[in-house]
Amino acid sequence: MNESMITSIRERYQRTFEQIAETAVASGRAAGAVRLVVVSKSQPLEVLQASISAGITCFGENYVEEAVEKIAALHGTGVEWHMIGHVQSRKAEAVAAHFDMLHSLDSLKLANRLDRFCGELGRRLPVLLEFNVSGEERKSGFPAWEQERWADLASEIEPILALPHLQVRGLMSMPPFFDDPERTRPYFQRLRRLQEFLAKRYPGPQWQELSMGTSVDFLAAVQEGATFVRIGQAILGPRAK
Ligand SMILES: *Cc1c(COP(=O)(O)O)cnc(C)c1O
């Protein structure tokens, strides 16, 4: 095992963890209110093995096939696997079978397929609904950049909430990329307002989670209410191309 890799990952992980806890407390929240998903997409298996040795317990992956291989190779390590990338409907079965949580549920069609496979497996999958709060064309997520049209989301959200084998727990978004987190902050605030809107419209515990913030802007996301941050490069270093 590569000791220097383990040491540097551990240092970056712990520093990130501390920054998150300090920022949560400074924002009037509990130190443990935010969970850290370490994004391991495009990272080779040895980086994940070093990460586990460094104490990391939760990975986020974007591509189903790549993730399923890693999950099989790291079977028995007890880590959690979160799917955070767009999932094509035909890959729903693999997601139902292998992941602990899906952050990026972005269509009723995918929800229906996941629900069917989870039913066959006798499980209930925790999911977050992904929203596009910026209007960028190539972004996935339910359209939510215009507040006046949030009520129109009902036709997809209501049937998803009724699916017995999915457990909706909150919202996720991937805002436009800016080097300056202050430019991303308004999108985090919009997702938070959408959470309040949905919680009022569909009362119940299912809106608690907010998955937002990456390596460059996670502290702004924590200040705006994130309960999950998804951080890759700031902890694991640059990704292979
Ligand atoms: C890659 C990715 C991240 C992490 O990005 P970093 O810049 O490595 O922190 C977070 N969320 C999603 C959806 C991603 O695709």
PDB file of N, CA and C and ligand atoms in Angstrom, residues 39 41 62 84-85 172 174 213-216 230-234 239, ligand 1:
ATOM      1  N   VAL A  39     -15.929  12.259  -3.845  1.00  0.00           N
ATOM      2  CA  VAL A  39     -16.238  11.910  -5.235  1.00  0.00           C
ATOM      3  C   VAL A  39     -15.031  11.234  -5.886  1.00  0.00           C
ATOM      4  N   LYS A  41     -15.105   9.437  -8.870  1.00  0.00           N
ATOM      5  CA  LYS A  41     -15.219   9.163 -10.315  1.00  0.00           C
ATOM      6  C   LYS A  41     -13.870   9.356 -11.007  1.00  0.00           C
ATOM      7  N   ASN A  62     -20.085   8.710 -10.600  1.00  0.00           N
ATOM      8  CA  ASN A  62     -20.946   9.266 -11.644  1.00  0.00           C
ATOM      9  C   ASN A  62     -21.340   8.296 -12.735  1.00  0.00           C
ATOM     10  N   ILE A  84     -24.113   9.875  -8.020  1.00  0.00           N
ATOM     11  CA  ILE A  84     -24.347  11.324  -8.098  1.00  0.00           C
ATOM     12  C   ILE A  84     -24.461  11.829  -9.527  1.00  0.00           C
ATOM     13  N   GLY A  85     -24.254  10.944 -10.523  1.00  0.00           N
ATOM     14  CA  GLY A  85     -24.305  11.373 -11.924  1.00  0.00           C
ATOM     15  C   GLY A  85     -25.613  10.965 -12.582  1.00  0.00           C
ATOM     16  N   MET A 172     -31.062  17.845  -4.728  1.00  0.00           N
ATOM     17  CA  MET A 172     -29.659  17.928  -5.133  1.00  0.00           C
ATOM     18  C   MET A 172     -29.558  18.878  -6.312  1.00  0.00           C
ATOM     19  N   MET A 174     -26.424  20.660  -9.201  1.00  0.00           N
ATOM     20  CA  MET A 174     -25.060  20.908  -9.679  1.00  0.00           C
ATOM     21  C   MET A 174     -25.111  22.226 -10.434  1.00  0.00           C
ATOM     22  N   GLY A 213     -22.636  21.655  -3.418  1.00  0.00           N
ATOM     23  CA  GLY A 213     -21.291  22.103  -3.071  1.00  0.00           C
ATOM     24  C   GLY A 213     -20.240  21.086  -3.480  1.00  0.00           C
ATOM     25  N   THR A 214     -19.191  21.569  -4.163  1.00  0.00           N
ATOM     26  CA  THR A 214     -18.074  20.723  -4.612  1.00  0.00           C
ATOM     27  C   THR A 214     -16.768  21.332  -4.092  1.00  0.00           C
ATOM     28  N   SER A 215     -15.644  20.839  -4.598  1.00  0.00           N
ATOM     29  CA  SER A 215     -14.331  21.277  -4.095  1.00  0.00           C
ATOM     30  C   SER A 215     -14.178  22.791  -3.975  1.00  0.00           C
ATOM     31  N   VAL A 216     -14.701  23.538  -4.961  1.00  0.00           N
ATOM     32  CA  VAL A 216     -14.454  24.988  -4.964  1.00  0.00           C
ATOM     33  C   VAL A 216     -15.419  25.773  -4.088  1.00  0.00           C
ATOM     34  N   ARG A 230     -20.324  17.249  -1.938  1.00  0.00           N
ATOM     35  CA  ARG A 230     -19.723  16.226  -2.807  1.00  0.00           C
ATOM     36  C   ARG A 230     -18.365  16.752  -3.265  1.00  0.00           C
ATOM     37  N   ILE A 231     -17.315  16.225  -2.668  1.00  0.00           N
ATOM     38  CA  ILE A 231     -15.983  16.792  -2.903  1.00  0.00           C
ATOM     39  C   ILE A 231     -15.049  15.728  -3.473  1.00  0.00           C
ATOM     40  N   GLY A 232     -14.462  16.034  -4.610  1.00  0.00           N
ATOM     41  CA  GLY A 232     -13.535  15.103  -5.237  1.00  0.00           C
ATOM     42  C   GLY A 232     -12.101  15.592  -5.169  1.00  0.00           C
ATOM     43  N   GLN A 233     -11.768  16.488  -6.102  1.00  0.00           N
ATOM     44  CA  GLN A 233     -10.361  16.846  -6.323  1.00  0.00           C
ATOM     45  C   GLN A 233      -9.683  17.479  -5.118  1.00  0.00           C
ATOM     46  N   ALA A 234     -10.404  18.211  -4.303  1.00  0.00           N
ATOM     47  CA  ALA A 234      -9.773  18.851  -3.142  1.00  0.00           C
ATOM     48  C   ALA A 234      -9.262  17.807  -2.149  1.00  0.00           C
ATOM     49  N   ARG A 239      -8.235  14.371 -11.283  1.00  0.00           N
ATOM     50  CA  ARG A 239      -8.742  13.129 -11.868  1.00  0.00           C
ATOM     51  C   ARG A 239      -7.976  12.788 -13.136  1.00  0.00           C
TER      52      ARG A 239
HETATM   53  C1  LIG B   1     -17.380  15.572 -10.181  1.00  0.00           C
HETATM   54  C2  LIG B   1     -18.551  15.945  -9.371  1.00  0.00           C
HETATM   55  C3  LIG B   1     -18.413  16.503  -8.091  1.00  0.00           C
HETATM   56  C4  LIG B   1     -17.063  16.791  -7.443  1.00  0.00           C
HETATM   57  O1  LIG B   1     -16.332  17.742  -8.133  1.00  0.00           O
HETATM   58  P1  LIG B   1     -14.873  18.167  -7.564  1.00  0.00           P
HETATM   59  O2  LIG B   1     -14.532  19.373  -8.341  1.00  0.00           O
HETATM   60  O3  LIG B   1     -13.959  17.024  -7.833  1.00  0.00           O
HETATM   61  O4  LIG B   1     -15.025  18.417  -6.115  1.00  0.00           O
HETATM   62  C5  LIG B   1     -19.563  16.753  -7.361  1.00  0.00           C
HETATM   63  N1  LIG B   1     -20.785  16.516  -7.862  1.00  0.00           N
HETATM   64  C6  LIG B   1     -20.965  15.991  -9.087  1.00  0.00           C
HETATM   65  C7  LIG B   1     -22.355  15.740  -9.577  1.00  0.00           C
HETATM   66  C8  LIG B   1     -19.865  15.706  -9.875  1.00  0.00           C
HETATM   67  O5  LIG B   1     -20.058  15.208 -11.104  1.00  0.00           O
END
